[in-house]
Coordinates of C-alpha atoms and ligand atoms in Angstrom, one line a residue:
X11 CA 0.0 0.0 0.0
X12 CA 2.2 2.6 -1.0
X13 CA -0.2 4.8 -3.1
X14 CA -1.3 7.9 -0.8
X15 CA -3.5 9.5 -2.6
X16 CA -6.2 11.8 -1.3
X17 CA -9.0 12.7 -3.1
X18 CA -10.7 15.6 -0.8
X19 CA -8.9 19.1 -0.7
X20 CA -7.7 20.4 2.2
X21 CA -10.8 22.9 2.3
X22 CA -13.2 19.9 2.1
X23 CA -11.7 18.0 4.7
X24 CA -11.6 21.3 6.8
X25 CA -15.0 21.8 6.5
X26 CA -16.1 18.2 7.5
X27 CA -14.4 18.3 10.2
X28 CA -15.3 21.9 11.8
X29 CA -19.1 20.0 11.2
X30 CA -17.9 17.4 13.1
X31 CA -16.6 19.3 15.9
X32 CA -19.5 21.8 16.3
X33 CA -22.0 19.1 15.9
X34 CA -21.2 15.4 16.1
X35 CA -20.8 13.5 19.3
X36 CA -17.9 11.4 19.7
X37 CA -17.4 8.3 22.0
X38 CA -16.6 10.2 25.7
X39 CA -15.4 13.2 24.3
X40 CA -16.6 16.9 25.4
X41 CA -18.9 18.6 22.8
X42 CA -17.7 21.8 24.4
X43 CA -13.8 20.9 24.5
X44 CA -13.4 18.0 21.7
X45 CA -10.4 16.3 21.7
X46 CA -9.6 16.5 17.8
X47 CA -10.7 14.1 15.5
X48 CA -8.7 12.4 12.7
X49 CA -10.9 12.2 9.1
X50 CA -10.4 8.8 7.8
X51 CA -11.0 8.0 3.8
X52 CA -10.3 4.9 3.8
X53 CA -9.1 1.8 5.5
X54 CA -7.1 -1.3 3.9
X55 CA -5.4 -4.5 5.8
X56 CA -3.9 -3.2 8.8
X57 CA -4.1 0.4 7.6
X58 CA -6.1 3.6 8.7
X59 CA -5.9 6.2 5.5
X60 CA -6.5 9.3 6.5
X61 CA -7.7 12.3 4.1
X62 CA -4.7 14.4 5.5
X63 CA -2.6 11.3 3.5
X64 CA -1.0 9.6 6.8
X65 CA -1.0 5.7 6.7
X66 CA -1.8 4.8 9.9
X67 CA -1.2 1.0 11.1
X68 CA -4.0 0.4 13.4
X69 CA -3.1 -0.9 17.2
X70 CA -6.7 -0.9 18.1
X71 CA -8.8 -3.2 15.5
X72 CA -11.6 -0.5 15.8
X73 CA -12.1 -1.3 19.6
X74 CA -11.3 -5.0 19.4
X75 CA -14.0 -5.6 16.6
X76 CA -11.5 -6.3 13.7
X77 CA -9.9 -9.3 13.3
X78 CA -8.9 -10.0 9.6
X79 CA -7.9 -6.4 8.9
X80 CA -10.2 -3.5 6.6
X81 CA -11.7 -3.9 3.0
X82 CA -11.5 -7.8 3.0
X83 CA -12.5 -9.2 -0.4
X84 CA -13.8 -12.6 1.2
X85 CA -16.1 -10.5 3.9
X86 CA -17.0 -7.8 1.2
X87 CA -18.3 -10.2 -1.2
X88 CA -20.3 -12.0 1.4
X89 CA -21.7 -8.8 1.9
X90 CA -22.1 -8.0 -1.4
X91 CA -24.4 -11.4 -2.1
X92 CA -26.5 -11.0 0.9
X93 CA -27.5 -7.2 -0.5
X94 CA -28.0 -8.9 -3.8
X95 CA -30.6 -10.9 -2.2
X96 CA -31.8 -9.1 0.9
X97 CA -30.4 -6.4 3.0
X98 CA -32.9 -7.1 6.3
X99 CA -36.2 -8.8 7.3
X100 CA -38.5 -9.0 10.2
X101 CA -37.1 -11.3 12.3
X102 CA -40.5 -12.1 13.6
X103 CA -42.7 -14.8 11.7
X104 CA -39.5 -15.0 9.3
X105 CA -36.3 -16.3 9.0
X106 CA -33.1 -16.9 7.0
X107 CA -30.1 -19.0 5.6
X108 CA -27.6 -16.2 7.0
X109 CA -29.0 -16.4 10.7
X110 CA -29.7 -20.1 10.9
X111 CA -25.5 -20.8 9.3
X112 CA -24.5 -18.4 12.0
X113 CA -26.3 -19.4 15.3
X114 CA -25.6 -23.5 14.2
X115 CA -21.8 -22.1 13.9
X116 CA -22.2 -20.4 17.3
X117 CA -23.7 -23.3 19.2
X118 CA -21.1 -25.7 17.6
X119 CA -18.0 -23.4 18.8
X120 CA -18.9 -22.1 22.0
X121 CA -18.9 -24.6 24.8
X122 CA -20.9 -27.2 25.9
X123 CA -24.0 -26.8 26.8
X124 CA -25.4 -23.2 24.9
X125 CA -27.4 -24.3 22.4
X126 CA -29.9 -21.2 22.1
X127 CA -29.0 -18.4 20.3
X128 CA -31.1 -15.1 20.6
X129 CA -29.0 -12.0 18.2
X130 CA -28.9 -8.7 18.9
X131 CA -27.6 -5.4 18.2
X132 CA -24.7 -4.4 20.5
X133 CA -22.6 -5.8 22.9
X134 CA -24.3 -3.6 25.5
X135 CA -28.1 -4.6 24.8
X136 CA -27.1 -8.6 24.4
X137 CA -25.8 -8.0 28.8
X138 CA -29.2 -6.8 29.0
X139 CA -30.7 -9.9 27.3
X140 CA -28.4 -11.9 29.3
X141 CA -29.4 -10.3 32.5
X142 CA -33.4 -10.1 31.2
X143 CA -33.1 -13.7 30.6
X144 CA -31.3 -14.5 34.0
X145 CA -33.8 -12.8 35.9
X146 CA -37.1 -13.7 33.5
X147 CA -36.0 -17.3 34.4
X148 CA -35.9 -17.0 37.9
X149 CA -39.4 -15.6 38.0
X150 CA -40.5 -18.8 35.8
X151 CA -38.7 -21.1 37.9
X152 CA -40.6 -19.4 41.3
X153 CA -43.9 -18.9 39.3
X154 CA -43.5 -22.8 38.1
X155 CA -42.6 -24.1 41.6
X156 CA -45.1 -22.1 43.4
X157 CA -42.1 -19.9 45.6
X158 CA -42.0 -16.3 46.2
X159 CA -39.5 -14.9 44.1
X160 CA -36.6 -13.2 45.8
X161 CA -33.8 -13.8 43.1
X162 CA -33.4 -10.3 42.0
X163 CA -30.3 -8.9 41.8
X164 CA -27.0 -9.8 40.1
X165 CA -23.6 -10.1 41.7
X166 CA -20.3 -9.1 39.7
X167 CA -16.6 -8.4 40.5
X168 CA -15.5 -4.9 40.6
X169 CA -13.2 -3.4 38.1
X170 CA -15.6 -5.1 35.6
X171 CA -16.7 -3.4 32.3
X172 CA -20.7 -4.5 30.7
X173 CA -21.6 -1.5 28.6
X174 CA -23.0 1.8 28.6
X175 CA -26.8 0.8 28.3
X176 CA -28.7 1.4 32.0
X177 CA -28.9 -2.5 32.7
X178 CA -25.3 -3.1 31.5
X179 CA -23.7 -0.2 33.4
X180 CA -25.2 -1.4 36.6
X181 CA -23.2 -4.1 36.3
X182 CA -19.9 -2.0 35.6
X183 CA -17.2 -0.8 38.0
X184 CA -19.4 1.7 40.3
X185 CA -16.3 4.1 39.7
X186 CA -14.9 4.1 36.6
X187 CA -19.0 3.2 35.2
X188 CA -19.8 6.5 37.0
X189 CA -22.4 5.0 39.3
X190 CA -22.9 8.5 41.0
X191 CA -24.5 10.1 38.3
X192 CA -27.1 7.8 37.9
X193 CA -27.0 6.5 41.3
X194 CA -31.1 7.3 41.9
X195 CA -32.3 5.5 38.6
X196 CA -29.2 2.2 38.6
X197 CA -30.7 -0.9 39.8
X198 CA -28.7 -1.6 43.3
X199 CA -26.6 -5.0 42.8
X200 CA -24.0 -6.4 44.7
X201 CA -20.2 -6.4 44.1
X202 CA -16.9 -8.5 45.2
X203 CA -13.4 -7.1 44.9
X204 CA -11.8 -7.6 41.4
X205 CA -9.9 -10.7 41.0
X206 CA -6.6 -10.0 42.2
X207 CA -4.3 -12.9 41.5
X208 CA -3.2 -12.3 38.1
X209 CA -2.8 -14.7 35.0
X210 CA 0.0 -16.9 35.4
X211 CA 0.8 -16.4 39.2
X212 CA 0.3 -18.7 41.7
X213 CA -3.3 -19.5 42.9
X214 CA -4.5 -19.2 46.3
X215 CA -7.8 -19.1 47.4
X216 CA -7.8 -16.1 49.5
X217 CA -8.5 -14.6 46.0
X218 CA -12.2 -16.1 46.4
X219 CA -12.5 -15.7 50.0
X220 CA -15.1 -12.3 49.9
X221 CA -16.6 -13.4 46.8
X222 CA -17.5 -16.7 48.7
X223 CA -18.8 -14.7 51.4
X224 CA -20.9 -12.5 49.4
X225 CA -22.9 -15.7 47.3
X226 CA -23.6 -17.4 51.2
X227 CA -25.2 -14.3 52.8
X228 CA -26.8 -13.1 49.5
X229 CA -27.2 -16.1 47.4
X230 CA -31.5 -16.0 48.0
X231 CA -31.6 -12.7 46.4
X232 CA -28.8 -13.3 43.6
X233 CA -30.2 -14.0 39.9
X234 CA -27.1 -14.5 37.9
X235 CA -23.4 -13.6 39.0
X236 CA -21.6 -11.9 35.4
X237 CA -18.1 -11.4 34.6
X238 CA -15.9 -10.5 32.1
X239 CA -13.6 -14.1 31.6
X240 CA -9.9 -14.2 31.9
X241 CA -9.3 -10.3 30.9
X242 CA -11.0 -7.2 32.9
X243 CA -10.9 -5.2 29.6
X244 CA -12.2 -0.9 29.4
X245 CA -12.3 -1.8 33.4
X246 CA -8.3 -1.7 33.6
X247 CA -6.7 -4.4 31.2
X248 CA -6.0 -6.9 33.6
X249 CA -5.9 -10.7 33.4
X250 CA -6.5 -12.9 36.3
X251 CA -6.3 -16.6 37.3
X252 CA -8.0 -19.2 35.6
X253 CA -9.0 -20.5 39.0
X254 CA -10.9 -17.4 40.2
X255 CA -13.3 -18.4 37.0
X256 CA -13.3 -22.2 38.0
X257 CA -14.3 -21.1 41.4
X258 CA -16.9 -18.8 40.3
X259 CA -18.6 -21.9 38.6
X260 CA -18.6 -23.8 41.9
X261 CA -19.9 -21.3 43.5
X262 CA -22.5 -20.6 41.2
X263 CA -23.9 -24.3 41.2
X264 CA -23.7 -24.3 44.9
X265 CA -26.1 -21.6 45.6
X266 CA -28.1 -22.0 42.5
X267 CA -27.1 -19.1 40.5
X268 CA -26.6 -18.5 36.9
X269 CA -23.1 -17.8 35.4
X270 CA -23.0 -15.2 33.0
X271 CA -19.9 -15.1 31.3
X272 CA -19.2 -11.5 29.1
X273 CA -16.9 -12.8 26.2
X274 CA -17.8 -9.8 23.8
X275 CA -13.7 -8.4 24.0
X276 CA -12.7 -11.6 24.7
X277 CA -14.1 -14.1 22.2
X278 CA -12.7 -15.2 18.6
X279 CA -9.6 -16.2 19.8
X280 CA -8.0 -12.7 21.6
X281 CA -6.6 -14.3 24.4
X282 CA -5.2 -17.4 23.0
X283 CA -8.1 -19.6 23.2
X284 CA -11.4 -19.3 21.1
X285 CA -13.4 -18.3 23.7
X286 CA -11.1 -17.3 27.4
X287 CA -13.6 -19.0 29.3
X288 CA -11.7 -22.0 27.8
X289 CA -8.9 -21.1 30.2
X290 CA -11.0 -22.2 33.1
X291 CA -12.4 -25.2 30.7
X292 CA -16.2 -23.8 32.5
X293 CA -18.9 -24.0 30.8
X294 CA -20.6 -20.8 31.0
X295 CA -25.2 -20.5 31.5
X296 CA -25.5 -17.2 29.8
X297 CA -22.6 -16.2 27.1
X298 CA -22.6 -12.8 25.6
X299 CA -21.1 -12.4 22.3
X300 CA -20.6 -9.0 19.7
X301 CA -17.5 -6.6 18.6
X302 CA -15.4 -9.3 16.2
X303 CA -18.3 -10.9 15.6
X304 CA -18.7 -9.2 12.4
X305 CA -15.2 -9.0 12.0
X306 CA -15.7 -5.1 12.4
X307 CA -18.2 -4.9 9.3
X308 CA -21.0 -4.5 11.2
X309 CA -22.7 -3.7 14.6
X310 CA -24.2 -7.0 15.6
X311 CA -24.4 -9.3 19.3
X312 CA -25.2 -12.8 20.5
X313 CA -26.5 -13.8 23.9
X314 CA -26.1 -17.8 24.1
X315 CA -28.1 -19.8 27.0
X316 CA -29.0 -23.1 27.8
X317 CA -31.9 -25.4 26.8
X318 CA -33.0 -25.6 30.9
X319 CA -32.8 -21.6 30.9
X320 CA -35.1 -21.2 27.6
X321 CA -37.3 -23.9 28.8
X322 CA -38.0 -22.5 32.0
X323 CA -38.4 -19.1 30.8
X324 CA -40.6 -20.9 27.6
X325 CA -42.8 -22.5 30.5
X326 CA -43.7 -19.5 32.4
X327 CA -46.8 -17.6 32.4
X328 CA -45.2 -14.9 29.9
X329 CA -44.6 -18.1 27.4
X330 CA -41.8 -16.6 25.9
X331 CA -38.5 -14.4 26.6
X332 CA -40.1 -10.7 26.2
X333 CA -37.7 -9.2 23.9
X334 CA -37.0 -8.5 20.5
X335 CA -35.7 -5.9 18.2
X336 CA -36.5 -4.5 15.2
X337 CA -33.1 -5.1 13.4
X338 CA -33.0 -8.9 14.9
X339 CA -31.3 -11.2 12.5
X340 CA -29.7 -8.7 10.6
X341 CA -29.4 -10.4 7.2
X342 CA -25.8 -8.4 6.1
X343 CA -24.6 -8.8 9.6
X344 CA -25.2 -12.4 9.4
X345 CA -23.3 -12.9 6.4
X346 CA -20.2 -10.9 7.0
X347 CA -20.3 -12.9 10.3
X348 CA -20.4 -16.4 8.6
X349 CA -17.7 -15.2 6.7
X350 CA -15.4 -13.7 9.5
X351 CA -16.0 -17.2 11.6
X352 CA -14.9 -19.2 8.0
X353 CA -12.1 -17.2 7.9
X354 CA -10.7 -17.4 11.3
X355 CA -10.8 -21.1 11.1
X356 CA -9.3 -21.0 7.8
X357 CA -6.4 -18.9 8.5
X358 CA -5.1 -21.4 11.3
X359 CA -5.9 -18.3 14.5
X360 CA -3.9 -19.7 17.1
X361 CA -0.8 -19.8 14.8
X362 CA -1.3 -16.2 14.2
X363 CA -2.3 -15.1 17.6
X364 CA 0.7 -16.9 18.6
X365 CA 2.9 -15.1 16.6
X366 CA 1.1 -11.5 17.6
X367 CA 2.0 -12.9 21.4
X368 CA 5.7 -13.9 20.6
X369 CA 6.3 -10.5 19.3
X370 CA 4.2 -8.8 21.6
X371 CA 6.7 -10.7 24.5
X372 CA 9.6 -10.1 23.0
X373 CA 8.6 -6.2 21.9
X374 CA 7.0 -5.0 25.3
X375 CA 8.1 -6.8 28.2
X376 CA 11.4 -4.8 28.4
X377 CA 9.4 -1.9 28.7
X378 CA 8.3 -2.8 32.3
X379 CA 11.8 -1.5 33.6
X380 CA 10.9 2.0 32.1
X381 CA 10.8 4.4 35.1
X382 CA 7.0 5.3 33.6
X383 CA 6.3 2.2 33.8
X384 CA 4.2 0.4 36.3
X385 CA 3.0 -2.7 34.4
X386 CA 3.3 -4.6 31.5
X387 CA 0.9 -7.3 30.9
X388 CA 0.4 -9.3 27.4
X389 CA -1.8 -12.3 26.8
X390 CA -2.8 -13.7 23.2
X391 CA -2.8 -10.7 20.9
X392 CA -3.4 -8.2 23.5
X393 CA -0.9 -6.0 24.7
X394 CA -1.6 -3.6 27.6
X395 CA 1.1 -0.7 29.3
X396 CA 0.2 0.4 32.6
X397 CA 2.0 3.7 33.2
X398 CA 2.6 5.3 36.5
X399 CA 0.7 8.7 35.2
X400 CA -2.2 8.8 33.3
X401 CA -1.8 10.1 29.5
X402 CA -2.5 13.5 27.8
X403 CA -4.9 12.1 25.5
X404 CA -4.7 14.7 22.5
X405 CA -0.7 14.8 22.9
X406 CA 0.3 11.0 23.0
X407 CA -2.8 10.5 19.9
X408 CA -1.0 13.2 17.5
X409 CA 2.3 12.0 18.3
X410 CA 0.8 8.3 17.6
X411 CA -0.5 9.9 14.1
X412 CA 3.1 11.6 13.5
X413 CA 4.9 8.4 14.0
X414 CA 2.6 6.5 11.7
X415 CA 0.5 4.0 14.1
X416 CA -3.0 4.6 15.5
X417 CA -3.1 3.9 19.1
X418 CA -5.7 5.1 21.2
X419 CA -5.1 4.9 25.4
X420 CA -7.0 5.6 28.0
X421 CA -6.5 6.8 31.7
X422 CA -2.8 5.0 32.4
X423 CA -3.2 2.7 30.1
X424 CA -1.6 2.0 26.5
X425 CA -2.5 -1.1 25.4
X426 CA -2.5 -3.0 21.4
X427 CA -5.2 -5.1 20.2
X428 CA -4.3 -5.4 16.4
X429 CA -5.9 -7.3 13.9
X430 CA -4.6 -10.9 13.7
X431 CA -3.6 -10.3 9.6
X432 CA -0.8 -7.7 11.3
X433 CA 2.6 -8.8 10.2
X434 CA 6.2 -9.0 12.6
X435 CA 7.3 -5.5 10.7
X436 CA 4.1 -3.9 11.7
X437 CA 4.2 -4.8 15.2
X438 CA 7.4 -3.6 15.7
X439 CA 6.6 -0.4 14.6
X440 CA 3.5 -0.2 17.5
X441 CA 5.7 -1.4 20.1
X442 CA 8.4 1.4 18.7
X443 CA 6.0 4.1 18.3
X444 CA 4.9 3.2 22.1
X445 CA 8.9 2.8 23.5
X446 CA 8.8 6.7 21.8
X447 CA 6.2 8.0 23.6
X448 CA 7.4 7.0 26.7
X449 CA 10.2 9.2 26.3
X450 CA 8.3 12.0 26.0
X451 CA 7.0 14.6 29.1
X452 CA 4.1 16.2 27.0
X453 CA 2.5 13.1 26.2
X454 CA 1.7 12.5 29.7
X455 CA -0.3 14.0 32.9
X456 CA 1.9 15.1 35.9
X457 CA 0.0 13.6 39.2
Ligands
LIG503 C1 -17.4 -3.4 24.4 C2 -18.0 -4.2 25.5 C3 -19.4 -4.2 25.8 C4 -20.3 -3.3 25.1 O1 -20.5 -3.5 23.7 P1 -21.1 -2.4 22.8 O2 -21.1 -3.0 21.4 O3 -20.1 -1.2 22.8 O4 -22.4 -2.0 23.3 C5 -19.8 -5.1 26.7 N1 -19.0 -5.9 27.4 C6 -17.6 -5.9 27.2 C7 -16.8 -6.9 27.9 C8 -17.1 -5.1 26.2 O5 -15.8 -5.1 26.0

C-alpha cells in the first residue's frame, strides 16, 4: 500500500471536520472541548488512511472488533451477495439462511452446553438480554414451583466493564462506570473485589475468599453472578487466574445461580483460546457475544443460554422471553459474520495469535523496567502498558499519528489489540511508536 492519494482538498476536509466538531458527538469526548478528531477515507489491511494522506497502522482493531484487517474481499463479497438478495427482514414470523448458518456455527463453537441463540444489536443490549433472561428465568422457575421470588439482583466483581446501556452499566465498576451520576435511577446489585491474583501467578484461594462470602449471605436474592472471563478489559486491562473463573462456577452451582460469562472483547480467539472461558475449561449458563463478531463490518451481538434456561423461561406464564428488536437477525450482519467465523478457522488463528504474542513478548516486556512504567501485561494478541501517570490524550494520539501507528489509550493505560492479519514489521513499529512516547514529558499528565 504505497499509493497515498487523497482525493478531498484540504478545504473539504476542513470543513467536514469543523461539522464534526460543532455538531457530532464522539465516543466520551466533550462537545464543548473536543479532543480532535482524525478524518479517515479509507481503511485497507492493517491500515487507517487518513484524508490528510497519513497511513496509519491500526493498534486498536476499531475497539477489538477487527480481526482480519479493513476492506476484506472474502467478507465484502459475502456482503455484497447477501444485498444482492436481501439487506434485512423482520425477524418475527421469518427467517433466513444467513442467521440459521451463524447461530448452528455459534452453538457448535462455544462450549458445551449453549445451544440457544437469541441475536442482537450491540454488545451492551445482548448483557441486557443476558441479564433479562437471568432474571425472567428466575421468575419462571418461582412462578413454576409455586415460591416467592426473591432472586433479584445480580452479583459481579469490581473493576468489571458490561456496557453503557442502564442495565449493563449497573453491572460495571461503580467508579470508573460512574455510578454516582445515575445512582437514583441504577438498579442496586452487589459487588466482590476484582480478582486479584493475576494470570500466570500462583493460585491461592484467599482470592475467592469475599466473593465466597458474598454468594452465602446473598445467594437468596442473587439471579445470575456476570463477569468478564480471563481479561477485565475498558475496566483496567488486567488478566487474572483461571481459578478465580473455576471457582466462580462452583460457586455458582452451589447456591443456584446463573453464570454469566461476558466474552464480547474476549471471544474469537483474543486471548489465546477461542473463547477465554476456555482457560478455566467452564462451561458458562449465559454467554454474551458481539465486537469481532462481524469481523468489524457491522454492529451486531449474541446472547447464548442453555436449553433448561429457555425452557423455564418458555414455561412461564409470559410463554416466551419478552424481547425483540427491530433489526433482529440482521441479514448483512449475518453474512459478514459467517464469513469472519470461516475465515478465522481458515487462517489457522492460534498460529497467528501466537505469533502477535511472541512479538508482543519479546517487543514490550522490556518496557516494564521504564521508570514510567508500572505494568506490562500481554496475553494472546493483547498487549496492555500500565504507566505510573495517566496520559494527555490529545498529545500522545498526534504523536501516535506523526509516528505512523493509531493507538488510542486511555487513563494509564496504552495497550495494542491489532488485527490478527498484522505482520512482525508492523508490530514492531506499534511497540516502537509506544517505547517513543514513553520518552516523552508532554504526552503525559503530571500527578
Ligand atoms: C465493548 C464491550 C461491551 C459493550 O459492547 P457495545 O457493542 O459497545 O455495546 C460489553 N462488554 C464488554 C466486555 C465489552 O468489551
Amino acid at each position: 500500500m504505497s499509493d497515498k492519494h487523497t482525493i478531498m482538498t484540504l478545504s473539504e476536509q476542513n470543513s467536514l471536520l469543523h461539522f464534526d466538531k460543532e455538531n457530532v458527538w464522539h465516543p466520551y469526548t466533550s462537545m464543548s472541548e473536543p479532543l480532535p478528531s482524525y478524518l479517515v477515507e479509507s481503511a485497507q489491511g492493517v491500515y487507517i488512511n487518513l484524508a490528510s494522506g497519513e497511513q496509519l497502522i491500526d493498534g486498536m482493531s476499531s475497539w477489538w472488533s477487527v480481526l482480519h484487517g479493513y476492506n476484506h474481499p472474502k467478507l465484502n463479497t459475502a456482503l455484497q451477495q447477501q444485498a444482492g438478495k436481501m439487506s434485512h427482514v423482520m425477524f418475527g414470523g421469518l427467517t433466513h439462511e444467513s442467521a440459521i448458518n451463524l447461530c448452528e456455527k455459534l452453538i457448535r463453537l462455544t462450549p458445551e452446553g449453549l445451544d440457544k441463540v437469541f441475536l442482537s444489536d450491540s454488545g451492551s443490549v445482548s448483557v441486557e438480554v443476558a441479564m433479562k433472561m437471568a432474571l425472567q428465568y428466575q421468575h419462571a422457575k418461582a412462578e413454576i414451583n409455586q415460591q416467592t421470588l426473591t432472586k433479584t439482583k445480580l452479583l459481579t466483581v469490581k473493576n468489571g466493564y458490561h456496557g453503557d446501556t442502564f442495565a449493563a452499566m449497573s453491572v460495571c465498576d461503580p467508579v470508573t462506570g460512574m455510578h454516582q451520576i445515575f445512582e437514583q435511577v441504577l438498579m442496586q446489585h452487589y459487588f466482590a473485589p476484582a480478582p486479584s491474583i493475576k494470570f500466570g501467578e500462583e493460585w491461592s484461594n484467599d482470592d475467592v475468599s469475599e466473593l465466597s462470602a458474598l454468594f452465602a449471605a446473598h445467594h437468596e436474592e442473587i439471579a445470575a453472578f456476570i463477569i468478564e472471563p480471563i481479561v477485565q478489559g475498558t475496566g483496567g486491562m488486567r488478566f487474572y487466574h483461571p481459578e478465580y473463573l473455576k471457582v466462580c462456577r462452583q460457586l455458582c452451582d452451589k447456591h443456584d445461580v446463573l453464570l454469566i460469562v461476558d466474552e464480547i472483547a474476549t471471544g474469537f480467539g483474543r486471548t489465546g483460546k477461542l473463547f477465554a472461558c476456555e482457560w478455566a475449561g467452564i462451561n458458562p449458563d449465559i454467554m454474551c457475544l458481539g465486537k469481532t463478531l462481524t469481523g468489524g463490518y457491522i454492529t451486531l451481538a449474541a446472547t447464548l443460554c442453555t436449553t433448561h434456561i429457555a425452557q423455564t423461561i418458555s414455561e412461564g406464564a409470559a410463554g416466551c422471553f419478552m424481547h425483540g428488536p427491530t433489526f433482529m437477525g440482521n441479514a448483512l450482519a449475518c453474512a459478514v459474520a459467517n464469513a469472519s467465523i470461516d475465515l478465522l478457522i481458515e487462517n489457522d488463528w492460534q498460529a497467528q495469535v501466537q505469533a502477535i504474542e511472541t512479538i508482543l513478548t519479546t517487543q514490550l516486556s522490556p518496557l516494564a523496567a521504564h521508570h514510567r512504567v508500572e505494568d506490562v501485561r500481554i496475553l494472546g494478541s493483547i498487549g496492555a502498558i500500565e504507566c505510573r501517570q495517566s496520559v494527555n490524550v490529545a498529545n500522545i494520539q498526534k504523536r501516535f499519528v506523526e509516528l505512523g501507528v493509531w493507538i488510542r489509550p486511555f487513563g494509564k493505560l496504552i495497550y495494542i489489540i491489532p488485527p490478527l492479519i498484522i505482520n512482525e514489521k508492523q508490530l514492531m513499529s506499534l511497540a516502537n511508536a509506544i517505547t517513543v512516547v514513553l520518552e516523552e514529558d508532554s504526552c503525559f499528565i503530571n500527578n
